[in-house]
Coordinates of N, CA and C and ligand atoms in Angstrom, one line a residue:
M109 N 5.0 5.0 9.7 CA 4.0 5.9 10.1 C 3.0 5.9 8.6
S110 N 1.8 5.9 8.9 CA 0.9 6.1 7.6 C 1.0 7.4 6.9
A111 N 0.5 7.5 5.8 CA 0.4 8.7 4.9 C -0.7 9.3 5.5
N112 N -1.8 9.0 6.1 CA -2.6 9.8 6.6 C -1.8 10.5 8.0
R113 N -1.0 9.9 8.4 CA -0.5 10.5 9.8 C 0.6 11.4 9.5
I114 N 1.1 11.2 8.4 CA 2.0 12.1 7.8 C 1.3 13.5 7.4
W115 N 0.2 13.3 6.7 CA -0.6 14.7 6.1 C -0.9 15.2 7.3
K116 N -1.3 14.6 8.6 CA -2.1 15.2 9.6 C -1.1 16.3 10.3
K117 N 0.4 15.8 10.1 CA 1.4 16.4 10.7 C 1.8 17.8 10.1
L118 N 1.5 17.6 8.6 CA 1.9 18.9 7.6 C 0.9 19.9 7.5
L119 N -0.2 19.2 7.3 CA -1.7 20.1 6.7 C -2.8 20.0 7.3
T120 N -3.6 21.1 7.3 CA -4.9 20.7 7.7 C -5.8 20.6 6.5
V121 N -6.6 20.0 6.2 CA -7.6 19.8 5.0 C -8.9 20.6 5.3
E122 N -8.9 21.9 4.9 CA -10.4 22.5 4.9 C -11.5 22.0 4.0
R123 N -11.3 21.4 3.0 CA -12.5 21.2 2.2 C -11.8 20.4 1.0
V124 N -12.4 19.5 0.6 CA -12.2 18.9 -0.8 C -13.6 18.7 -1.6
E125 N -13.1 19.1 -3.0 CA -14.1 19.3 -4.0 C -13.9 19.0 -5.3
I126 N -14.5 18.8 -6.1 CA -14.5 18.6 -7.7 C -14.6 19.9 -8.3
D127 N -13.4 20.4 -9.1 CA -13.4 21.7 -9.7 C -14.3 21.6 -10.7
Q128 N -15.5 22.1 -11.1 CA -16.7 22.1 -11.8 C -16.1 22.4 -13.2
D129 N -15.1 23.1 -13.3 CA -14.4 23.6 -14.9 C -13.6 22.5 -15.5
T130 N -13.0 21.9 -14.4 CA -11.7 21.0 -15.0 C -12.0 19.5 -14.7
G131 N -12.7 19.4 -13.6 CA -13.1 18.0 -13.3 C -12.1 17.5 -12.1
V132 N -11.2 18.4 -12.0 CA -9.9 17.8 -11.1 C -10.4 17.9 -9.7
L133 N -9.9 16.9 -8.8 CA -10.2 17.1 -7.6 C -9.4 18.1 -6.9
V134 N -9.5 19.0 -5.7 CA -8.8 19.9 -5.1 C -9.1 19.9 -3.9
A135 N -8.2 19.6 -3.3 CA -8.2 19.6 -1.5 C -7.8 20.9 -1.1
R136 N -8.5 21.8 -0.6 CA -8.1 23.2 -0.1 C -7.6 22.8 1.3
V137 N -6.2 23.2 1.5 CA -5.4 22.8 2.8 C -4.7 24.2 3.5
R138 N -4.2 23.9 4.6 CA -3.2 25.1 5.0 C -2.4 24.2 5.8
P139 N -1.3 25.0 6.0 CA 0.1 24.2 6.9 C -0.4 24.4 8.0
V140 N 0.1 23.2 8.9 CA -0.2 23.1 10.5 C 0.6 24.4 10.9
A141 N 0.4 24.9 12.1 CA 0.8 25.9 12.7 C 2.6 26.1 12.8
R142 N 2.9 25.1 13.0 CA 4.6 25.2 13.1 C 5.1 25.0 12.1
E143 N 4.2 24.8 10.6 CA 5.0 24.7 9.2 C 4.7 26.4 8.6
R144 N 4.1 26.9 9.2 CA 3.6 28.5 8.5 C 4.5 29.7 8.8
G145 N 4.5 30.5 7.9 CA 5.3 31.4 8.1 C 7.0 31.4 7.9
R146 N 7.4 30.3 7.5 CA 8.9 29.9 7.0 C 9.0 30.4 5.6
C147 N 10.5 30.7 5.7 CA 10.9 31.5 4.5 C 11.0 30.1 3.4
G148 N 11.0 30.4 2.2 CA 10.6 29.4 1.4 C 12.0 28.9 0.9
V149 N 13.2 29.5 1.1 CA 14.4 29.1 0.6 C 15.0 28.2 1.6
C150 N 15.3 29.0 3.0 CA 15.7 28.3 4.2 C 15.1 27.7 5.1
R151 N 13.7 27.9 5.2 CA 12.8 27.3 6.1 C 12.7 28.0 7.5
R152 N 13.7 29.0 7.7 CA 13.8 29.5 8.9 C 12.5 30.5 9.0
P153 N 11.7 30.7 10.1 CA 10.7 31.3 10.5 C 11.0 32.6 10.1
G154 N 9.8 33.3 9.3 CA 10.2 34.7 8.9 C 8.9 35.5 9.4
R155 N 9.2 36.6 9.3 CA 8.0 37.9 9.4 C 7.2 37.9 8.6
G156 N 5.9 37.8 8.5 CA 4.8 38.0 7.8 C 5.0 39.2 6.8
Y157 N 4.6 39.1 5.3 CA 5.2 40.5 4.9 C 3.7 40.7 4.2
D158 N 2.9 40.0 3.2 CA 1.9 40.0 2.5 C 1.1 38.9 2.2
Q159 N -0.2 38.9 1.8 CA -0.7 37.8 1.1 C 0.1 37.1 0.0
G160 N 0.8 37.7 -0.7 CA 1.4 37.4 -2.4 C 0.5 37.4 -3.1
R161 N 0.6 36.1 -4.3 CA -0.4 36.3 -5.1 C -1.7 35.4 -4.8
G162 N -2.1 35.2 -3.7 CA -3.3 34.4 -3.3 C -2.9 33.1 -3.2
R163 N -4.3 32.5 -3.6 CA -4.1 31.0 -3.7 C -3.5 30.2 -4.8
R164 N -2.8 29.3 -4.6 CA -2.3 28.2 -5.5 C -2.4 26.9 -5.5
R165 N -1.8 26.2 -6.6 CA -2.4 24.8 -6.5 C -0.9 24.2 -6.8
W166 N -1.0 22.9 -6.1 CA 0.2 21.8 -6.6 C -0.5 20.6 -7.0
R167 N 0.3 20.3 -7.8 CA -0.5 19.1 -8.4 C 0.2 17.9 -7.7
C168 N -0.8 16.9 -7.2 CA -0.5 15.6 -6.3 C -1.0 14.5 -7.1
L169 N -0.4 13.3 -6.5 CA -0.5 12.1 -7.2 C -2.3 11.8 -7.4
D170 N -2.4 11.4 -8.6 CA -3.6 11.1 -9.2 C -4.5 10.1 -8.2
A171 N -5.7 10.3 -8.1 CA -6.7 9.4 -7.5 C -7.5 8.4 -8.5
G172 N -6.8 7.2 -8.7 CA -7.3 6.7 -9.5 C -7.0 7.3 -11.4
T173 N -8.3 7.8 -11.8 CA -8.0 8.8 -12.8 C -8.3 10.1 -12.8
T174 N -8.4 10.5 -11.8 CA -8.9 12.0 -11.6 C -7.6 12.7 -11.1
Q175 N -7.4 13.7 -11.6 CA -6.3 14.1 -11.1 C -6.4 15.0 -9.9
V176 N -5.1 15.3 -9.1 CA -5.5 15.8 -7.7 C -4.6 17.0 -7.4
F177 N -5.3 18.1 -7.0 CA -4.7 19.4 -6.8 C -4.6 19.5 -5.2
L178 N -3.5 20.0 -4.5 CA -3.8 20.4 -3.3 C -3.8 22.3 -3.5
E179 N -4.7 22.8 -2.8 CA -5.0 24.3 -3.2 C -4.6 24.8 -1.7
A180 N -3.9 26.0 -1.7 CA -3.6 27.1 -0.2 C -3.4 28.4 -0.7
D181 N -3.3 29.0 0.2 CA -2.9 30.7 0.3 C -1.5 30.2 0.3
L182 N -0.8 31.2 -0.2 CA 0.6 31.2 -0.3 C 0.9 32.7 -0.2
P183 N 1.4 32.9 1.2 CA 1.8 34.5 1.5 C 3.3 34.5 1.4
R184 N 3.4 36.1 1.3 CA 5.1 36.1 1.2 C 5.6 36.2 2.6
V185 N 6.7 36.0 3.1 CA 7.7 36.3 4.5 C 8.6 37.0 4.1
A186 N 9.4 37.6 4.9 CA 10.4 38.5 5.1 C 11.4 37.8 6.1
C187 N 12.5 37.2 5.1 CA 13.6 36.7 5.7 C 14.8 37.4 6.2
R188 N 15.4 37.0 7.0 CA 16.6 38.2 7.5 C 17.7 37.9 6.2
E189 N 17.8 36.6 5.5 CA 18.8 36.5 4.6 C 18.3 36.2 3.5
H190 N 16.9 35.9 3.1 CA 16.9 36.0 1.7 C 15.5 37.3 1.1
G191 N 15.4 38.1 2.1 CA 14.4 39.1 2.0 C 12.9 38.7 1.8
V192 N 12.0 39.6 1.1 CA 10.7 39.0 1.0 C 10.6 37.9 -0.2
V193 N 10.2 36.8 0.1 CA 10.2 35.4 -0.5 C 8.6 34.9 -0.3
T194 N 8.1 33.9 -1.3 CA 6.5 33.3 -0.8 C 7.4 32.1 0.4
A195 N 6.2 31.8 1.1 CA 6.5 31.1 2.2 C 6.9 29.9 1.9
A196 N 7.2 28.8 2.5 CA 7.7 27.4 2.5 C 6.3 26.7 2.6
V197 N 5.8 25.6 2.0 CA 4.9 24.8 2.3 C 5.6 23.3 2.5
P198 N 5.2 22.8 3.2 CA 5.8 21.4 3.8 C 5.5 20.5 2.7
W199 N 4.8 20.6 1.9 CA 3.9 19.4 1.0 C 4.8 19.9 -0.4
A200 N 5.7 20.6 -0.7 CA 6.3 20.8 -2.1 C 7.6 21.7 -1.9
R201 N 8.3 21.4 -3.0 CA 9.6 22.3 -2.9 C 9.3 23.7 -3.3
H202 N 10.0 24.8 -2.5 CA 9.9 26.1 -3.0 C 9.8 26.0 -4.5
G203 N 8.9 27.0 -5.0 CA 8.7 27.5 -6.5 C 8.3 26.4 -7.2
E204 N 7.9 24.9 -6.7 CA 7.5 24.2 -7.7 C 5.9 24.1 -7.4
G205 N 5.3 23.2 -8.6 CA 3.8 23.2 -9.0 C 3.4 21.7 -8.3
H206 N 4.4 21.0 -7.9 CA 4.0 19.4 -7.4 C 4.5 19.2 -6.1
T207 N 3.7 18.5 -5.6 CA 3.9 17.7 -4.0 C 5.4 17.0 -4.2
H208 N 5.8 17.0 -3.3 CA 7.0 16.1 -3.0 C 6.8 14.4 -3.5
A209 N 5.4 14.0 -3.1 CA 5.1 12.6 -3.6 C 5.2 12.4 -5.5
F210 N 4.5 13.7 -5.8 CA 4.5 13.7 -7.2 C 5.9 13.7 -7.7
D211 N 6.9 14.3 -7.1 CA 8.3 14.5 -7.7 C 8.8 13.2 -7.3
Q212 N 8.5 12.5 -6.5 CA 9.0 11.1 -5.8 C 9.0 10.1 -7.0
Q213 N 7.5 10.1 -7.5 CA 6.9 9.1 -8.3 C 7.6 9.2 -9.5
A214 N 7.6 10.6 -10.0 CA 8.3 10.8 -11.5 C 9.7 10.5 -11.3
A215 N 10.3 10.9 -10.6 CA 11.6 10.1 -10.5 C 12.1 9.2 -10.6
W216 N 11.4 8.2 -9.4 CA 11.4 6.7 -9.5 C 11.2 6.4 -11.1
M217 N 10.3 6.6 -11.5 CA 9.8 5.8 -12.6 C 10.7 6.4 -13.8
A218 N 11.4 7.6 -13.6 CA 12.5 7.7 -14.6 C 13.3 7.1 -14.5
T219 N 13.7 6.5 -13.3 CA 15.0 5.3 -13.3 C 14.6 4.1 -14.0
E220 N 12.9 3.8 -14.3 CA 12.7 2.5 -15.0 C 12.0 2.6 -16.1
C221 N 11.7 3.5 -16.5 CA 11.4 3.9 -17.9 C 11.7 5.1 -18.8
S222 N 11.5 5.2 -20.1 CA 11.6 6.5 -20.8 C 10.9 7.6 -20.2
K223 N 11.5 8.8 -20.3 CA 11.3 10.1 -19.8 C 9.5 10.3 -20.5
S224 N 9.5 10.1 -21.7 CA 8.2 10.1 -22.3 C 7.2 9.2 -21.9
A225 N 7.6 8.0 -21.4 CA 6.8 7.1 -20.7 C 6.1 7.8 -19.6
V226 N 7.1 8.2 -18.7 CA 6.6 8.6 -17.6 C 5.7 10.0 -17.6
A227 N 6.1 11.0 -18.6 CA 5.4 12.0 -18.8 C 3.9 11.3 -19.1
Q228 N 3.8 10.5 -20.0 CA 2.3 10.0 -20.2 C 1.7 9.5 -19.2
L229 N 2.5 8.6 -18.3 CA 1.7 8.2 -17.2 C 1.3 9.0 -16.2
M230 N 2.3 10.0 -15.8 CA 2.2 11.2 -14.7 C 1.0 12.3 -15.2
R231 N 0.6 11.9 -16.9 CA -0.2 13.2 -17.3 C 0.5 14.7 -17.1
T232 N 1.9 14.5 -17.4 CA 2.4 16.1 -17.5 C 3.3 15.8 -18.5
S233 N 4.2 17.2 -18.3 CA 4.9 17.3 -19.7 C 6.3 16.5 -19.8
W234 N 6.8 16.4 -20.8 CA 8.2 15.9 -20.9 C 9.1 16.9 -20.4
R235 N 9.1 18.2 -20.3 CA 10.0 19.1 -19.8 C 9.7 18.8 -18.3
T236 N 8.7 18.7 -17.9 CA 8.4 18.6 -16.2 C 9.2 17.4 -15.9
V237 N 9.0 16.6 -16.7 CA 9.8 15.2 -15.9 C 11.4 15.6 -16.0
G238 N 11.7 16.1 -17.2 CA 13.2 16.5 -17.1 C 13.5 17.2 -16.2
A239 N 12.7 18.2 -15.6 CA 13.1 19.3 -14.5 C 13.1 18.8 -13.1
I240 N 12.2 17.7 -13.0 CA 12.1 16.9 -11.6 C 13.4 16.1 -11.6
V241 N 13.7 15.3 -12.6 CA 15.0 14.3 -12.5 C 16.2 15.5 -12.4
E242 N 16.5 16.5 -13.1 CA 17.6 17.1 -12.9 C 17.5 17.7 -11.5
R243 N 16.8 18.2 -11.0 CA 16.5 18.5 -9.4 C 17.0 17.5 -8.7
F244 N 16.2 16.1 -8.8 CA 17.0 15.0 -8.2 C 18.3 14.7 -8.0
V245 N 18.7 14.7 -9.4 CA 20.4 14.5 -9.8 C 21.2 15.6 -9.1
A246 N 20.7 16.9 -9.0 CA 21.6 18.1 -8.4 C 21.5 18.1 -7.1
D247 N 20.2 17.4 -6.3 CA 20.2 17.2 -4.8 C 21.3 16.2 -4.5
R248 N 21.2 15.0 -5.4 CA 22.2 13.7 -4.6 C 23.3 14.1 -5.1
D249 N 23.8 15.1 -5.9 CA 25.1 15.5 -6.0 C 25.6 16.2 -4.9
T250 N 24.8 17.1 -4.4 CA 25.3 18.0 -3.4 C 24.9 17.4 -1.8
G251 N 24.4 16.2 -2.0 CA 24.3 15.5 -0.4 C 23.1 15.7 0.0
R252 N 22.0 16.4 -0.7 CA 20.9 16.8 0.1 C 19.7 15.6 -0.2
D253 N 19.1 15.7 0.7 CA 18.0 14.6 0.7 C 17.0 15.2 -0.5
P254 N 17.1 14.6 -1.6 CA 16.5 14.9 -2.8 C 14.8 15.1 -2.9
T255 N 14.2 14.4 -1.7 CA 12.7 14.7 -1.6 C 12.1 15.3 -0.6
C256 N 12.7 15.4 0.6 CA 12.0 16.4 1.3 C 13.0 16.4 2.9
R257 N 12.5 17.1 3.8 CA 13.5 17.7 4.8 C 14.1 16.3 5.7
S258 N 13.2 15.2 5.7 CA 13.0 14.2 6.6 C 13.1 12.7 5.6
R259 N 14.2 12.2 6.1 CA 14.4 10.8 5.4 C 13.4 9.8 5.9
R260 N 13.0 9.7 6.8 CA 12.0 9.1 7.6 C 10.6 9.3 6.6
R261 N 10.4 10.7 6.6 CA 9.3 11.1 5.9 C 9.0 10.5 4.4
T262 N 10.4 10.6 4.0 CA 10.4 10.2 2.6 C 10.2 8.5 2.5
L263 N 10.5 7.7 3.6 CA 10.4 6.4 3.4 C 8.9 6.1 3.6
A264 N 8.5 6.7 4.7 CA 6.8 6.8 4.5 C 6.1 7.0 3.3
W265 N 6.5 7.9 2.7 CA 5.7 8.5 1.4 C 5.7 7.0 0.4
S266 N 6.9 6.2 0.5 CA 6.9 5.4 -0.4 C 6.1 3.8 -0.1
R267 N 5.5 4.0 1.2 CA 4.8 2.7 1.7 C 3.5 2.9 1.2
Ligands
LIG1249 ZN1 15.6 32.5 4.1

């Protein structure tokens, strides 16, 4: 499955623009209907609670030399098990500021070169690379798919 088809299954792109203040590319998106209103912790459907802290951005893989961010509303939902939490988004882990694709690339690169080199190439902090690697290792040790909900999706991202 191509990356474009995966994106269409997860989100709708509302607009793409260059942020005039920072020069980064911002894709304003929203999750597709079946991905909305889910608990950020367990991903089960929750009841809408409020609009949370408004729009947020997630760092995505660069487009050439331009940094790319996804930007979307991030409401809160009420989950029966976890209470009031920010809603899940299909393109990133709960509470993280990078997309799955960004995390995957950083984690893979960390297996091939130093953390400092990864931080420089990914234009992020050394600490961020360390946190990404720690999450991947923890997920591996608990037997969870460290990249996202679907192994098939994971493989598709890497093509
Ligand atoms: Zn939950």
